PDB file of C-alpha atoms in Angstrom:
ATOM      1  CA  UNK A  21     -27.850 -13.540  20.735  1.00 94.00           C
ATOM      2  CA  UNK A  22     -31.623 -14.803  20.369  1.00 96.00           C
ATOM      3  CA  UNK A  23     -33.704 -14.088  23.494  1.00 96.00           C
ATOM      4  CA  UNK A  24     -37.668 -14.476  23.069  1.00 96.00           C
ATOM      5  CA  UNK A  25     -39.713 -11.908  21.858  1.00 96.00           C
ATOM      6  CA  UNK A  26     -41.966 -11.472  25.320  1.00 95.00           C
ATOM      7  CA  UNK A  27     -38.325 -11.471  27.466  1.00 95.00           C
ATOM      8  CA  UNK A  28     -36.777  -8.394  25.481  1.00 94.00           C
ATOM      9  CA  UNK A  29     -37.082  -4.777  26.929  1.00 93.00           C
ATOM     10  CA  UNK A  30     -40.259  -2.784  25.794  1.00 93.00           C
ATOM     11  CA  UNK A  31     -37.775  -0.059  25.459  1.00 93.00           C
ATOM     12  CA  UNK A  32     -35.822  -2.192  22.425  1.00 95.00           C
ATOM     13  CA  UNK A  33     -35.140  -0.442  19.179  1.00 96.00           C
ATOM     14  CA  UNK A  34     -37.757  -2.496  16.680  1.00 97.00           C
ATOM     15  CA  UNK A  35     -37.469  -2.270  12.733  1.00 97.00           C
ATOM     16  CA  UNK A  36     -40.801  -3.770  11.250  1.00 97.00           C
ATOM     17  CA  UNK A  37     -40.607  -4.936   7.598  1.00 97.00           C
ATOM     18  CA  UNK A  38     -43.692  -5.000   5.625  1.00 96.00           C
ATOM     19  CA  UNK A  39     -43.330  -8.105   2.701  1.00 96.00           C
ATOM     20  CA  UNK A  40     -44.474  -7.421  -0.707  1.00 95.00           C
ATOM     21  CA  UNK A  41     -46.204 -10.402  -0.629  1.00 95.00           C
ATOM     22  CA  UNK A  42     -47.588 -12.705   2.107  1.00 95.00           C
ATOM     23  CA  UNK A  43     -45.188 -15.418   2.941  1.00 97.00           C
ATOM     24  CA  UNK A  44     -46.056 -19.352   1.654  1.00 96.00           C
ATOM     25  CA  UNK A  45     -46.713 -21.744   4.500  1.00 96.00           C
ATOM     26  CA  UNK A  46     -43.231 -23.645   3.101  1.00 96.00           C
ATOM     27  CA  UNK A  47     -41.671 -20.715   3.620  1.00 96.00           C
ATOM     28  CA  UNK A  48     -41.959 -19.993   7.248  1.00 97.00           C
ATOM     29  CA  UNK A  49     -39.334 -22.429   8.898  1.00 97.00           C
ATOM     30  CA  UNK A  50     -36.608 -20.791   6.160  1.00 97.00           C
ATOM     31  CA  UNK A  51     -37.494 -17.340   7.122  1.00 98.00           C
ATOM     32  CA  UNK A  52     -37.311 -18.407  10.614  1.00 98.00           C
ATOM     33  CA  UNK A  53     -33.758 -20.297  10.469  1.00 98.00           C
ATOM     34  CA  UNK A  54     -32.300 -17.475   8.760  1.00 97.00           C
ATOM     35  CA  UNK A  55     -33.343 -14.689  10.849  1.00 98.00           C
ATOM     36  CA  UNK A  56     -32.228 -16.742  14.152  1.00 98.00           C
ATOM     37  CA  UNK A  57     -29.189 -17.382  12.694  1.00 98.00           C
ATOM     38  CA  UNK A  58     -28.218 -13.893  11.867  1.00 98.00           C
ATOM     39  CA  UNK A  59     -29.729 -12.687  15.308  1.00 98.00           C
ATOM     40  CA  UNK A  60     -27.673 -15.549  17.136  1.00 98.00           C
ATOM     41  CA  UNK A  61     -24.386 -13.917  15.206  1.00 97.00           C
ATOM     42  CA  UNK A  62     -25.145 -10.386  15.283  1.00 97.00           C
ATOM     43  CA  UNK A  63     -22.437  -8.274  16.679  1.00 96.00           C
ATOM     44  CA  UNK A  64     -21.922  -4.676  17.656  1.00 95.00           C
ATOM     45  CA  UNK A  65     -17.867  -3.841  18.137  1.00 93.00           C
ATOM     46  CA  UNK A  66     -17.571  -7.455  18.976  1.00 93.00           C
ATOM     47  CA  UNK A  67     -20.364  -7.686  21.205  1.00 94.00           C
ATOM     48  CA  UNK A  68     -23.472 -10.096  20.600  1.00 95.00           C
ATOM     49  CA  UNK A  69     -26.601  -8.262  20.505  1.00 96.00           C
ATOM     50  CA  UNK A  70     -29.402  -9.331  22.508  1.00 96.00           C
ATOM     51  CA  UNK A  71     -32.078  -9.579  19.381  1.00 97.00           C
ATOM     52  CA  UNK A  72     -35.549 -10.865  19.077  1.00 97.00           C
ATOM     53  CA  UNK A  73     -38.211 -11.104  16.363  1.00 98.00           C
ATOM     54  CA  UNK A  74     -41.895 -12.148  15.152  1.00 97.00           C
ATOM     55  CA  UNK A  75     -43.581 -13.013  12.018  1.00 97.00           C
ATOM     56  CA  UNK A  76     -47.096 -11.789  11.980  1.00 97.00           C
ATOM     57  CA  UNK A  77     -49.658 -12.049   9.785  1.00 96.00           C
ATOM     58  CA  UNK A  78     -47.532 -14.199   7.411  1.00 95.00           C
ATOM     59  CA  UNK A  79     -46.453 -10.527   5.941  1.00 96.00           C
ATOM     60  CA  UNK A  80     -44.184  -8.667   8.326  1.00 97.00           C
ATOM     61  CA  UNK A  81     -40.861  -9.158   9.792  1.00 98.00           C
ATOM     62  CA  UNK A  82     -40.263  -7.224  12.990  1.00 98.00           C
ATOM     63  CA  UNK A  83     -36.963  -7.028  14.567  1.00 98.00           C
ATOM     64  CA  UNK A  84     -36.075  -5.909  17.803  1.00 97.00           C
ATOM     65  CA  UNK A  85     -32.453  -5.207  19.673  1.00 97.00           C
ATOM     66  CA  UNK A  86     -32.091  -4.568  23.329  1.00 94.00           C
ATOM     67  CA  UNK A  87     -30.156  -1.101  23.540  1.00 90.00           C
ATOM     68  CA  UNK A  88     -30.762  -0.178  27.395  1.00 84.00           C
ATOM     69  CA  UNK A  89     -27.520  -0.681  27.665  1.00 83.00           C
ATOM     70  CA  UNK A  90     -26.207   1.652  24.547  1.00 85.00           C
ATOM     71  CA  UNK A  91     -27.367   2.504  21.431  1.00 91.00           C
ATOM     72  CA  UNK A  92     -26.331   0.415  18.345  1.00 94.00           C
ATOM     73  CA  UNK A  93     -23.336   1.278  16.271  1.00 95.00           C
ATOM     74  CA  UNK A  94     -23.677   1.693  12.503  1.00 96.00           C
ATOM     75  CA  UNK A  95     -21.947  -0.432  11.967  1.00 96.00           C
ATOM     76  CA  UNK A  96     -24.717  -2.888  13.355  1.00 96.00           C
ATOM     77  CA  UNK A  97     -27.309  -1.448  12.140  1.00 96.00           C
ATOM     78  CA  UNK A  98     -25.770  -1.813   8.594  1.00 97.00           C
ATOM     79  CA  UNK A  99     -25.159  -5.662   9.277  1.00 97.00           C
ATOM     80  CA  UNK A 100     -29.458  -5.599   9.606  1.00 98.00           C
ATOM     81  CA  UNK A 101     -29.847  -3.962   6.647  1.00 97.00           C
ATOM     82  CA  UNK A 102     -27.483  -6.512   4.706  1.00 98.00           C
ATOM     83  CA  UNK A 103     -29.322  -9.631   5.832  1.00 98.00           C
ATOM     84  CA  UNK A 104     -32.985  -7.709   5.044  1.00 98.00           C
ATOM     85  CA  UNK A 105     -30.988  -7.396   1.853  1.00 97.00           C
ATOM     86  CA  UNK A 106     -30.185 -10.918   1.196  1.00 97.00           C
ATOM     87  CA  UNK A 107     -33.682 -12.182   2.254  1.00 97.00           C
ATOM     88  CA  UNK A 108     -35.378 -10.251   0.206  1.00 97.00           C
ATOM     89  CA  UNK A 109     -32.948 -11.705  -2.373  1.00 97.00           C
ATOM     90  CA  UNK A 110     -33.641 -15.155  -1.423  1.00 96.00           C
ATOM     91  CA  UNK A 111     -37.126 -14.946  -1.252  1.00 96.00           C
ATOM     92  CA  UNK A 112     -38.183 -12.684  -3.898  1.00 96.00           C
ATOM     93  CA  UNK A 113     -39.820  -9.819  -2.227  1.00 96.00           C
ATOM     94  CA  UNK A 114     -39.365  -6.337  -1.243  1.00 95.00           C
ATOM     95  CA  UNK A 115     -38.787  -5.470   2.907  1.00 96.00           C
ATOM     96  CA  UNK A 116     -37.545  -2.136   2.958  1.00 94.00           C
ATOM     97  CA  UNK A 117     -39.857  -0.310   1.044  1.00 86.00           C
ATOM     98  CA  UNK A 118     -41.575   1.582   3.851  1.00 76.00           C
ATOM     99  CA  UNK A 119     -43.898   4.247   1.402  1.00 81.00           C
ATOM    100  CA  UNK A 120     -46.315   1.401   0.212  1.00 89.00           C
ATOM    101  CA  UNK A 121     -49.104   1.031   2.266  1.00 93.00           C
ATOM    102  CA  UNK A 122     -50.292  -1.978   4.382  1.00 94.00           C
ATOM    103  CA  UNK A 123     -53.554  -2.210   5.448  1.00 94.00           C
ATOM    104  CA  UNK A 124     -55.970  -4.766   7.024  1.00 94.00           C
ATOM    105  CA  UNK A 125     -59.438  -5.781   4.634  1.00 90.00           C
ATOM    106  CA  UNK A 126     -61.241  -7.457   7.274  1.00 87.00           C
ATOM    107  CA  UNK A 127     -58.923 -10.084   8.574  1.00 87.00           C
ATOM    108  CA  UNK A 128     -56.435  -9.977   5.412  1.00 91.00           C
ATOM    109  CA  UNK A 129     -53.568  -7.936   5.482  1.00 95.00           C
ATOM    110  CA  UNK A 130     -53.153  -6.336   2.134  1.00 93.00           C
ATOM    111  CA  UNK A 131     -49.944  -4.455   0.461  1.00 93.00           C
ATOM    112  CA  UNK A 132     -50.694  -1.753  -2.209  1.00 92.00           C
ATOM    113  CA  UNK A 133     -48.446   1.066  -3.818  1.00 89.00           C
ATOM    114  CA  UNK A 134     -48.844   4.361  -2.826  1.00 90.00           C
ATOM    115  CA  UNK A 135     -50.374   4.917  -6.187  1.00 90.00           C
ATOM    116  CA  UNK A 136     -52.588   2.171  -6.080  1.00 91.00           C
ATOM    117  CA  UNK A 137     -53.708   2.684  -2.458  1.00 91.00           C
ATOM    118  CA  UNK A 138     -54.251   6.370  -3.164  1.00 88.00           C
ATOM    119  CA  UNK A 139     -57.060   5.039  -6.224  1.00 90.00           C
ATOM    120  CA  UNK A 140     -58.429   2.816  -3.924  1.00 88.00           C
ATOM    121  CA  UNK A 141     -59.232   5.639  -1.689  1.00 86.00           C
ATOM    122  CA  UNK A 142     -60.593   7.790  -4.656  1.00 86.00           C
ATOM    123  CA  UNK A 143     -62.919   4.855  -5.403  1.00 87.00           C
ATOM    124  CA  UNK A 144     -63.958   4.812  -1.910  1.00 85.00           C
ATOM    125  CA  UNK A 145     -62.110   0.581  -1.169  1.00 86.00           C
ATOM    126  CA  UNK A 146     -61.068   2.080   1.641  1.00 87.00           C
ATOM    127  CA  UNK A 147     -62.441   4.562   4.390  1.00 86.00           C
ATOM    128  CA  UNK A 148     -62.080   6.257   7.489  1.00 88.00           C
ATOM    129  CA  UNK A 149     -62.281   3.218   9.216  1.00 90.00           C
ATOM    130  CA  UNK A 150     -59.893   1.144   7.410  1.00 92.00           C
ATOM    131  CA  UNK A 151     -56.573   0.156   9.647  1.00 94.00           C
ATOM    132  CA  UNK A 152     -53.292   0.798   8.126  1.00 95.00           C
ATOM    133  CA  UNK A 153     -49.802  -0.276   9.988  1.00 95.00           C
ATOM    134  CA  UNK A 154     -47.340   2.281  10.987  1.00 94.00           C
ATOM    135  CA  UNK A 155     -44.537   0.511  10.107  1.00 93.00           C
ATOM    136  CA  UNK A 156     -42.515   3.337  11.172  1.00 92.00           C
ATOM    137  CA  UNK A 157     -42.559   2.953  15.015  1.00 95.00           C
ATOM    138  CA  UNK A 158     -39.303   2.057  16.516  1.00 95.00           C
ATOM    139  CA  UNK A 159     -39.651   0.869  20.004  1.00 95.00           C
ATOM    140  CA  UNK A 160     -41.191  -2.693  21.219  1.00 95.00           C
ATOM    141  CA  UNK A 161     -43.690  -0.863  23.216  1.00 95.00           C
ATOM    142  CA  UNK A 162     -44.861   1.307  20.278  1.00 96.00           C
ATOM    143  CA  UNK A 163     -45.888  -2.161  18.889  1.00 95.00           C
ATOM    144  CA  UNK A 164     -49.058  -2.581  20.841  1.00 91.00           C
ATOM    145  CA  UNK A 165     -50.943   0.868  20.434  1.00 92.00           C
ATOM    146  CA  UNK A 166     -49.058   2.584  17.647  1.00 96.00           C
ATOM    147  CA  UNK A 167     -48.385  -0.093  14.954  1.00 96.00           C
ATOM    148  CA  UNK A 168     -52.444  -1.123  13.963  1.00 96.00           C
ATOM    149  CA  UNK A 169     -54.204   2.274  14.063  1.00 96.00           C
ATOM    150  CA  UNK A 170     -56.965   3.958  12.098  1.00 93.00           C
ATOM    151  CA  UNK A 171     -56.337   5.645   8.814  1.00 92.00           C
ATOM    152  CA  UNK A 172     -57.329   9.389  10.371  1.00 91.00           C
ATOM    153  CA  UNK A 173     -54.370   8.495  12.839  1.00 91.00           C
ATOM    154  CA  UNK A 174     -51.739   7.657  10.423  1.00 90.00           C
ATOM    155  CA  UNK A 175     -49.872   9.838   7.582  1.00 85.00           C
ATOM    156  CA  UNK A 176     -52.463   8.868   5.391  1.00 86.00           C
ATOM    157  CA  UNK A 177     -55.035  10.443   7.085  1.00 81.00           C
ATOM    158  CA  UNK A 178     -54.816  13.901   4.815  1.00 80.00           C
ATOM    159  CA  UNK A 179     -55.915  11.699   1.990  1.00 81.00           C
ATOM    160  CA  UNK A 180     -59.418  10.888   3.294  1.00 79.00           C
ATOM    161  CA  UNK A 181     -62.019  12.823   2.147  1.00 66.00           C
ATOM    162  CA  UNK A 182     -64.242  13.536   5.242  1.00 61.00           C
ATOM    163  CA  UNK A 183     -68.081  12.154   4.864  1.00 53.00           C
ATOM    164  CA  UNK A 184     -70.365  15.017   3.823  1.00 52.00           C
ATOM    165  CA  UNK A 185     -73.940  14.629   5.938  1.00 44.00           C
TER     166      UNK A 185
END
């Protein structure tokens, strides 16, 4: 069952996937229909789950299930990962991968390969400063202090050669 974003529980369970690519403008009001419908079906052992989401940045889908109640079967969680499936599918883009990197270039969000993002470092692109997205969090309230952070905060921190004076 759909319920806004701001009305769900900052204690909700919250999957963010990072596109491949940034989403067209014409593309928007699909991604939308098809992520309220499956939220507005989604079960768990016959139960509707109380679901939410946001697009941001034209590049992420974030998901988020109210489980104050009780945790999500696998069964439901497997029923998310078949409809990231199928939209990837349908719109030509990877969701899932969670190793390649995110990052913001002043106010563009960009989406590099490990590899890539690791030469981009060597060839100082990116610094210490730079803000990556931990698209690993999992709870709605991790979203506002723990999703946009600083390189040195993130697993990629080890990677950044510290300034020499």
């Amino acid at each position: 069952m759909l319920v806004p974003f701001s009305k769900i529980s900052e204690h909700s369970k919250l999957w963010i996937f990072p596109s491949s690519r940034k989403f067209y403008q014409q593309e928007i009001p699909k991604i939308k229909a098809f992520i309220e419908d499956f939220l507005n079906s989604w079960q768990d052992n016959g139960e509707n789950v109380q679901g939410s989401y946001l697009l941001k940045y034209n590049r992420f889908i974030l998901i988020s299930a109210d489980t104050s109640d009780k945790n999500l079967s696998i069964e439901a969680h497997d029923l998310l990962t078949d409809f990231i499936l199928k939209l990837e599918t349908k719109l030509n883009v990877l969701l899932l991968d969670k190793i390649n990197v995110c990052y913001k270039q002043g106010e563009f969000v960009q989406y590099k390969e490990f590899k890539e993002f690791k030469e981009l470092l060597k060839n100082k692109s990116v610094s210490n400063k730079t803000v990556v997205f931990n698209n690993m969090i999992t709870t709605k309230e991790e979203l506002e202090y723990y999703w946009e952070i600083n390189i040195m905060d993130s697993w990629l921190g080890h990677l950044v050669k510290p300034h020499k004076n």
